[in-house]
mmCIF file of C-alpha atoms in Angstrom:
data_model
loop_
_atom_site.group_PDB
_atom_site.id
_atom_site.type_symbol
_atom_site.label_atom_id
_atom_site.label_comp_id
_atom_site.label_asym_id
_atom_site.label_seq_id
_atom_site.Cartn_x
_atom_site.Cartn_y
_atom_site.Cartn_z
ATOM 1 C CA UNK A 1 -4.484 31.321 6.914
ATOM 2 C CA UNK A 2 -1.313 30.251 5.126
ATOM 3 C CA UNK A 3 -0.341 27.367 3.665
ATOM 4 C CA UNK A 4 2.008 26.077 6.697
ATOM 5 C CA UNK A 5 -0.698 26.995 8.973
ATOM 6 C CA UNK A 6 -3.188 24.759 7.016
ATOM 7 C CA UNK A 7 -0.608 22.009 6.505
ATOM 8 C CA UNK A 8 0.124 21.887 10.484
ATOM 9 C CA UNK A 9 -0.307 18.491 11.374
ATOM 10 C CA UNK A 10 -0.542 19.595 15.278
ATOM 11 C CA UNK A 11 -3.568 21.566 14.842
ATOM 12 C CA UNK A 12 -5.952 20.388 17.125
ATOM 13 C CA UNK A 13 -10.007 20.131 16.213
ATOM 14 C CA UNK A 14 -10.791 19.342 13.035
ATOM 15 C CA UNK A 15 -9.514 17.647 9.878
ATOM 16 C CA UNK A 16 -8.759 14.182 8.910
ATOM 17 C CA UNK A 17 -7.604 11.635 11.770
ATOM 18 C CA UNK A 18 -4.878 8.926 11.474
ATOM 19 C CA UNK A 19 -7.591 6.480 11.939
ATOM 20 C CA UNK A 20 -10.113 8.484 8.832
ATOM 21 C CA UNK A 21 -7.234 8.164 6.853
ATOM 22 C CA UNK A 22 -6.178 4.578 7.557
ATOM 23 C CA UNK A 23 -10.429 3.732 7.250
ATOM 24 C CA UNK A 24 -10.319 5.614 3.953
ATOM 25 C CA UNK A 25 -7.068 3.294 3.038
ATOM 26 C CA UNK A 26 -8.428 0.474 3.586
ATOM 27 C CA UNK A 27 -11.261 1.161 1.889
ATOM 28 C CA UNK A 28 -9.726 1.830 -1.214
ATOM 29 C CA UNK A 29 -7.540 -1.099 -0.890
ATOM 30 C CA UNK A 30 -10.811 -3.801 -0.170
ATOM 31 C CA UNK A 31 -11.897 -2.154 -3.570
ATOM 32 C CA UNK A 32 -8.641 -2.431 -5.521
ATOM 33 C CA UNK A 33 -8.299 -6.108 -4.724
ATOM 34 C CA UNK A 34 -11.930 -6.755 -4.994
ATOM 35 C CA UNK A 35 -11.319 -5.673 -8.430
ATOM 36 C CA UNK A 36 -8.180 -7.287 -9.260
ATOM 37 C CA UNK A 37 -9.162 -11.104 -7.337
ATOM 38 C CA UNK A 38 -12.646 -11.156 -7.522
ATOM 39 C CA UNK A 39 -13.529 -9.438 -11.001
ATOM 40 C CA UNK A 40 -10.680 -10.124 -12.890
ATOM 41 C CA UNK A 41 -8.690 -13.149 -11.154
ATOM 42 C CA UNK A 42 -12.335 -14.713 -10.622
ATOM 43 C CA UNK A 43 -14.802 -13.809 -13.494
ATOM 44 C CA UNK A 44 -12.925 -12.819 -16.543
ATOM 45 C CA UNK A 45 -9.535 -14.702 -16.519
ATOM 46 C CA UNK A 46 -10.031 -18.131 -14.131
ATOM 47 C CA UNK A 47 -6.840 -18.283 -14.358
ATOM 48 C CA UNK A 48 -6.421 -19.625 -18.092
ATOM 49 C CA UNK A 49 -5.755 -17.055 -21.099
ATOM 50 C CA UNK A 50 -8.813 -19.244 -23.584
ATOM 51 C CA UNK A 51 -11.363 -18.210 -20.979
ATOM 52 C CA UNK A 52 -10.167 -14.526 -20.714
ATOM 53 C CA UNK A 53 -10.983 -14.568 -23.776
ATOM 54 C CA UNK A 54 -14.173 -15.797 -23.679
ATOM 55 C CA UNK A 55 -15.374 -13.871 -21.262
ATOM 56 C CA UNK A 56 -14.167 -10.339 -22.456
ATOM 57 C CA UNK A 57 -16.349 -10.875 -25.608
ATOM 58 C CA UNK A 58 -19.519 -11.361 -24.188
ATOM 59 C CA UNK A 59 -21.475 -7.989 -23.298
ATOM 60 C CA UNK A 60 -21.412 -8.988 -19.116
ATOM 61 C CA UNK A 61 -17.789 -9.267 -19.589
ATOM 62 C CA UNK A 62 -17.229 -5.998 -21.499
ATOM 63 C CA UNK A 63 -19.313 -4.504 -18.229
ATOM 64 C CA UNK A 64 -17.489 -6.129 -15.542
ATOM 65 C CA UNK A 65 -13.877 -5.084 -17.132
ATOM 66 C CA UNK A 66 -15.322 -1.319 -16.690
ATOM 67 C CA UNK A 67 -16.074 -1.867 -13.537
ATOM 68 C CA UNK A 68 -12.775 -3.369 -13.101
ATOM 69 C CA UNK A 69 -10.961 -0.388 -14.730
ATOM 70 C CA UNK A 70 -12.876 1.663 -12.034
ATOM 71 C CA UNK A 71 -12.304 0.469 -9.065
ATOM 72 C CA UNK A 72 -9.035 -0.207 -9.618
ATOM 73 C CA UNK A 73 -8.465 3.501 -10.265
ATOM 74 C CA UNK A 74 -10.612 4.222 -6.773
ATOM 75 C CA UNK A 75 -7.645 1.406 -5.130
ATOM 76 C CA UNK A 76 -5.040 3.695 -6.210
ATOM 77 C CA UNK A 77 -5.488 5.992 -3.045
ATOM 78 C CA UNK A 78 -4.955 2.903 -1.040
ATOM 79 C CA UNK A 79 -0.753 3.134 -1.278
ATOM 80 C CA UNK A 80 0.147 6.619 -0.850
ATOM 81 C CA UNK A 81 -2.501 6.827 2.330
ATOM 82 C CA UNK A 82 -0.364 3.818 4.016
ATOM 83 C CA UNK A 83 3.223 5.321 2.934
ATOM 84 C CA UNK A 84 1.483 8.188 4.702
ATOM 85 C CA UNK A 85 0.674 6.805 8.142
ATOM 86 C CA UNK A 86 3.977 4.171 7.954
ATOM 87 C CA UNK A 87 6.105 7.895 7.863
ATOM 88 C CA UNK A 88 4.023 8.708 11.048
ATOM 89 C CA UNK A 89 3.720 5.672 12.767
ATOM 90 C CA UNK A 90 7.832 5.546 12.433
ATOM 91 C CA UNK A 91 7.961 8.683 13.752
ATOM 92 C CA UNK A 92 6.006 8.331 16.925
ATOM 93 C CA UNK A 93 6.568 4.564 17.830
ATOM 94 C CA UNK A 94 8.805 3.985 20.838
ATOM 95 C CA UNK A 95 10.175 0.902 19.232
ATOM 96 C CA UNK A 96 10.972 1.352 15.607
ATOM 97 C CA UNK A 97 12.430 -2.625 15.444
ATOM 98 C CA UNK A 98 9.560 -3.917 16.807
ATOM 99 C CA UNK A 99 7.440 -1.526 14.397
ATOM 100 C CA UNK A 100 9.925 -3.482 11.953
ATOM 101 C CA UNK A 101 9.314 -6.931 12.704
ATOM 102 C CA UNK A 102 5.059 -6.740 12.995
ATOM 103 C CA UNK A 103 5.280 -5.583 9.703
ATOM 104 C CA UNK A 104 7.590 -8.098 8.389
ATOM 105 C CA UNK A 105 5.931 -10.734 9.615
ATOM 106 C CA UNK A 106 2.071 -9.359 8.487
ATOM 107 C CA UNK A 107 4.335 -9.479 4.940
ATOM 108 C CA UNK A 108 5.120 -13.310 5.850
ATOM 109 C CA UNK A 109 1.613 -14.486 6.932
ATOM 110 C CA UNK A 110 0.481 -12.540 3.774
ATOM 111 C CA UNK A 111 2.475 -14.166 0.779
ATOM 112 C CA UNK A 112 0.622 -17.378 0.436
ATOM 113 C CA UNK A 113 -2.675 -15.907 -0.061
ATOM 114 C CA UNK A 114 -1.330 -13.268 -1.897
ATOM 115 C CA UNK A 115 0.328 -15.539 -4.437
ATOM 116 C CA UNK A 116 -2.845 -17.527 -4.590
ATOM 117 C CA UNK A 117 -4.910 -14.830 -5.375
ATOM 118 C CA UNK A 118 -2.752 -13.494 -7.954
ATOM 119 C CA UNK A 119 -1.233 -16.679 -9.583
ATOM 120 C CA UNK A 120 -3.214 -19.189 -7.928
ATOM 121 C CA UNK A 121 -0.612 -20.833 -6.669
ATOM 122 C CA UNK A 122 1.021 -21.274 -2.921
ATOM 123 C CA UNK A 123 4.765 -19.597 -3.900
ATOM 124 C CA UNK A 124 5.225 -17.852 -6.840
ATOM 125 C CA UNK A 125 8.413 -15.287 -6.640
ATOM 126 C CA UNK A 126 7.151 -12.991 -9.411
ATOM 127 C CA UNK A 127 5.938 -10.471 -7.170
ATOM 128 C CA UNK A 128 5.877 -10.398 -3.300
ATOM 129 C CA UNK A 129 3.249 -8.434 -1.467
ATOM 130 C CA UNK A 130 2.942 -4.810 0.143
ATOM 131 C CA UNK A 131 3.773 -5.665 3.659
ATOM 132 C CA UNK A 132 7.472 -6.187 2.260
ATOM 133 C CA UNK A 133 7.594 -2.850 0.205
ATOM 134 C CA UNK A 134 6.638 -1.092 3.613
ATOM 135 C CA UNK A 135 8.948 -2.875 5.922
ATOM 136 C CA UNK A 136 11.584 -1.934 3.450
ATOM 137 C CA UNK A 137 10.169 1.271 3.618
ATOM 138 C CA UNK A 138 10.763 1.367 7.650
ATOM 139 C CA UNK A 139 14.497 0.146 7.031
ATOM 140 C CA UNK A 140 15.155 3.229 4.789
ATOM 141 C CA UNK A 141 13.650 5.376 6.927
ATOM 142 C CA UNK A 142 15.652 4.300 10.351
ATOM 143 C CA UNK A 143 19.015 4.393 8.248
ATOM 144 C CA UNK A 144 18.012 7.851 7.161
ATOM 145 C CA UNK A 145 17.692 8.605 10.583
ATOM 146 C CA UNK A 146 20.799 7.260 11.368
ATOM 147 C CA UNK A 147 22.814 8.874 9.288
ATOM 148 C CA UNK A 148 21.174 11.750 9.240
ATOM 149 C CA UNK A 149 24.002 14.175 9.234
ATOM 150 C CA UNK A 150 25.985 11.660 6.289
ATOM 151 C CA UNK A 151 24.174 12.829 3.407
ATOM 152 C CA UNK A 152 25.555 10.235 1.107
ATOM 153 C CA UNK A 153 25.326 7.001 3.507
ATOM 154 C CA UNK A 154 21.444 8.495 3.598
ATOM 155 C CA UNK A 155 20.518 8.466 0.042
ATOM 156 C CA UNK A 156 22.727 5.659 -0.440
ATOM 157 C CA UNK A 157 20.737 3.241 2.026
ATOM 158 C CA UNK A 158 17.524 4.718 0.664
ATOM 159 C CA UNK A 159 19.115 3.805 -3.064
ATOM 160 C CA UNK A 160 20.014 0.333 -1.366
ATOM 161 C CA UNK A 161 16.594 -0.076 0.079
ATOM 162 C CA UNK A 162 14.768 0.509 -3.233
ATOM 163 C CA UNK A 163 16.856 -1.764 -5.394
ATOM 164 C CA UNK A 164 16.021 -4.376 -2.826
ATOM 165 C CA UNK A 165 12.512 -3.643 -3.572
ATOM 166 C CA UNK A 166 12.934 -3.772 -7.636
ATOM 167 C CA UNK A 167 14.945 -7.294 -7.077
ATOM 168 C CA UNK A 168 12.422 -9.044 -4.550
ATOM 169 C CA UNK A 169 9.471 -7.477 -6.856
ATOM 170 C CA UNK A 170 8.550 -6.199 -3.964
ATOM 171 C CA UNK A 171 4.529 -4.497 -5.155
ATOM 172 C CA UNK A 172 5.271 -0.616 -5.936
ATOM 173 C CA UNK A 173 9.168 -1.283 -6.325
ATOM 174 C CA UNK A 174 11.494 1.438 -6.123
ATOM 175 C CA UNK A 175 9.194 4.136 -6.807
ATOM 176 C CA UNK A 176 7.127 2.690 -3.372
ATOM 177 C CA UNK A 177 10.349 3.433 -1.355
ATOM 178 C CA UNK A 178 11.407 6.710 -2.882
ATOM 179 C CA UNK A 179 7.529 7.715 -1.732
ATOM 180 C CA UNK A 180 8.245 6.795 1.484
ATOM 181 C CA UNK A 181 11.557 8.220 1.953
ATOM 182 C CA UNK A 182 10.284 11.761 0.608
ATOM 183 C CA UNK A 183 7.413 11.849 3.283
ATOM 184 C CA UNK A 184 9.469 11.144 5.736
ATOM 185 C CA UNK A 185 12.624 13.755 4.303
ATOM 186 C CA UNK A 186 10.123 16.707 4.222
ATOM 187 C CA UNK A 187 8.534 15.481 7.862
ATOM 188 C CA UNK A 188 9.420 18.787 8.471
ATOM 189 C CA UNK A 189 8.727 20.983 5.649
ATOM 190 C CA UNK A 190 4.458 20.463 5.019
ATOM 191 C CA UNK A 191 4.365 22.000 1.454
ATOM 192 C CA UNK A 192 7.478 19.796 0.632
ATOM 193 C CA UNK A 193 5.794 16.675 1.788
ATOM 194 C CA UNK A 194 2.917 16.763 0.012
ATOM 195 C CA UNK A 195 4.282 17.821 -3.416
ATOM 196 C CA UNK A 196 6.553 15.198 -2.824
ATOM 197 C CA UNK A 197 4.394 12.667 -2.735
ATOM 198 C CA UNK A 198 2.378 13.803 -4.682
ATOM 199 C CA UNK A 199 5.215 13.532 -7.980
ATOM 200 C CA UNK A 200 5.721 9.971 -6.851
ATOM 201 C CA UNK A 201 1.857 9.088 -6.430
ATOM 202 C CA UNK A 202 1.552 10.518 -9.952
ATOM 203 C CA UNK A 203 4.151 8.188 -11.162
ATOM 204 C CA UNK A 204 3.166 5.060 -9.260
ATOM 205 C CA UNK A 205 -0.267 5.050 -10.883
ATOM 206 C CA UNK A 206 0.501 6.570 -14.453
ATOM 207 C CA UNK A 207 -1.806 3.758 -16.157
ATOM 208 C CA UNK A 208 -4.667 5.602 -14.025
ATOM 209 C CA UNK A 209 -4.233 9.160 -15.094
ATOM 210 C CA UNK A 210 -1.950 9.947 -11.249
ATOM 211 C CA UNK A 211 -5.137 8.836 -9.569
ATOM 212 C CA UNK A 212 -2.843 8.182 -6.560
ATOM 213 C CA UNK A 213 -2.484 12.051 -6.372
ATOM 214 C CA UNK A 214 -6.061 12.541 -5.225
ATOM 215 C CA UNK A 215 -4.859 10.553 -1.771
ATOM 216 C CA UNK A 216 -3.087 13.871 -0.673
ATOM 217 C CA UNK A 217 -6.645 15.905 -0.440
ATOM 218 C CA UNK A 218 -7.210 13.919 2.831
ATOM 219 C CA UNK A 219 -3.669 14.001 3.831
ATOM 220 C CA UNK A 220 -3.583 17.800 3.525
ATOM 221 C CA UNK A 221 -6.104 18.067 6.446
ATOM 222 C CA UNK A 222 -4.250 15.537 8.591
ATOM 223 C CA UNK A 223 -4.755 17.135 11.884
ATOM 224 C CA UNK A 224 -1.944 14.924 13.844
ATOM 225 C CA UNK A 225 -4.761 13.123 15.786
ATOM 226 C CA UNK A 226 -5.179 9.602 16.390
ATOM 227 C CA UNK A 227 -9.007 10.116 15.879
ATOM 228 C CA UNK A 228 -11.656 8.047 17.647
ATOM 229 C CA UNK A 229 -12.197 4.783 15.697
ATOM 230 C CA UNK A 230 -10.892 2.070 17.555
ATOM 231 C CA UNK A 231 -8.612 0.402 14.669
ATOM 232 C CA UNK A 232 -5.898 -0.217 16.714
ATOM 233 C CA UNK A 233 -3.348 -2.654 14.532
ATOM 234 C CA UNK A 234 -6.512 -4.165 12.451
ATOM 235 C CA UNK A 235 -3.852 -3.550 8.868
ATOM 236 C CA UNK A 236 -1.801 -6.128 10.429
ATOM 237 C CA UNK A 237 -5.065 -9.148 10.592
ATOM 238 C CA UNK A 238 -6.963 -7.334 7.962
ATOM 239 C CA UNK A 239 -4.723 -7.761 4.615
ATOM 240 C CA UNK A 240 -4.025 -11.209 4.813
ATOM 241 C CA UNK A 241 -7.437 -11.815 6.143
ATOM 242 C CA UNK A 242 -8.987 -10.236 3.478
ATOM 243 C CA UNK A 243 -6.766 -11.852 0.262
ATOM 244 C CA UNK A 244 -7.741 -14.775 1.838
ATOM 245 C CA UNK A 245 -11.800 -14.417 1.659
ATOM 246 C CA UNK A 246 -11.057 -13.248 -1.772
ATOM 247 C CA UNK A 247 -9.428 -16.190 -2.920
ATOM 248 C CA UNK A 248 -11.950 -18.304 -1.119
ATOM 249 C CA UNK A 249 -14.842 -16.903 -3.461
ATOM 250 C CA UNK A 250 -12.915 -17.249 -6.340
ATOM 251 C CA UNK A 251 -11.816 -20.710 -5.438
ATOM 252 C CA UNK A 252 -15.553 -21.872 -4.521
ATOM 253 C CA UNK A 253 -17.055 -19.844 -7.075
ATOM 254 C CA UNK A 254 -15.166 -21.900 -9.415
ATOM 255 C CA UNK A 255 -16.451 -25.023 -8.247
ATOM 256 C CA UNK A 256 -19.616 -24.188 -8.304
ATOM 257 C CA UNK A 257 -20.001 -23.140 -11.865
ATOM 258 C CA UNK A 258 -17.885 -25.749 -12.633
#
């Protein structure tokens, strides 16, 4: 078998499904922010720098940060997995605007618990959320489409697209739209794709050794499928659902050790 043949993302039977790979995403994520709200956020920084450090020098806290250095490693696979599927899901949508827009707005409905959980307040403009990084991600790719055969005004919107992302401080930044740009460039070319992203997932998660690389293991035996878990658009509910909760156990957890 060669490598193309292996790398076919029509081969039927077998492999990893859209919706395997979008469970194992989120997943990964729920971890990653369980980490970064619940442990951190929650029990070792409340919030205030005095009881960060308070907390760091007791033996429990010296534990938890471990754990909290490990699972945020584990949440590394979440982003490259969803720059993944967004390529795809542009590709085979019949309505790339309205693929657009229900992204957006997940990114709207998102922001205030977002900001909560990470600065514990309801708008904070230091950094905005993921949903925005991807629907930036799904303007880049329909103006790469567009101008397909204009090599410049292609790289140029994609250049456009990312600088966007670095000036909103938009989570992932530039490097999150050059990731999804190069999936979608080497649609095409299988070996491309993957090393592709691979180089980008190794610099978008440098501070964990390229953990983000190991996300391409179940992308190389996407079989094209949909799969059979019935996921439908649960991304869109899910992430603000989810920041939400988190912020809710910090908040009451809080309280009651208050």
């Amino acid at each position: 078998m060669t490598a193309l043949t292996a790398l076919d993302t029509k081969k039927k039977g077998g492999g990893v499904s859209a919706d395997l790979l979008k469970l194992l995403a989120l997943v990964s994520m729920t971890i990653d922010h369980y980490a970064a709200i619940v442990i951190y956020n929650g029990n070792l920084y409340g919030f205030s720098t005095e009881y960060h450090e308070m907390a760091i020098a007791t033996a429990e806290g010296k534990h938890l940060m471990q754990l909290y250095h490990i699972f945020r490693t584990i949440g590394r696979l979440a982003f490259p997995i969803f720059a993944f599927l967004l390529t795809e899901g542009f590709i085979h949508t019949k309505d790339r605007k309205k693929y657009f827009f229900r992204v957006l707005l997940m990114a709207i409905f998102s922001e205030v618990p977002f900001d909560l959980c990470l600065y514990n307040q309801w708008y904070n403009f230091s950094a905005q959320n993921i949903g925005f990084t991807l629907s930036l991600g799904i303007a880049a790719m329909y103006f790469m489409k567009k101008f397909r055969r204009k090599s410049i005004l292609k790289w140029t919107s994609v250049l456009i697209c990312a600088a966007l992302a670095e000036l909103l401080r938009c989570d992932y930044g530039a490097l999150g739209i050059f990731l999804i740009a190069s999936l979608y460039n080497f649609r095409k070319e299988k070996a491309l794709r993957i090393a592709s992203g691979m180089f980008f997932s190794i610099s978008l998660s440098l501070a964990n050794f390229g953990a983000a690389a190991l996300s391409f293991i179940p992308i190389f035996f996407y079989n094209g499928e949909k799969g059979r878990i019935p996921l439908g658009r649960l991304f869109y509910f899910y992430y603000p659902l989810h920041l939400t909760l988190f912020y809710l156990l910090i908040y009451f957890g809080a309280k009651i050790t208050a």
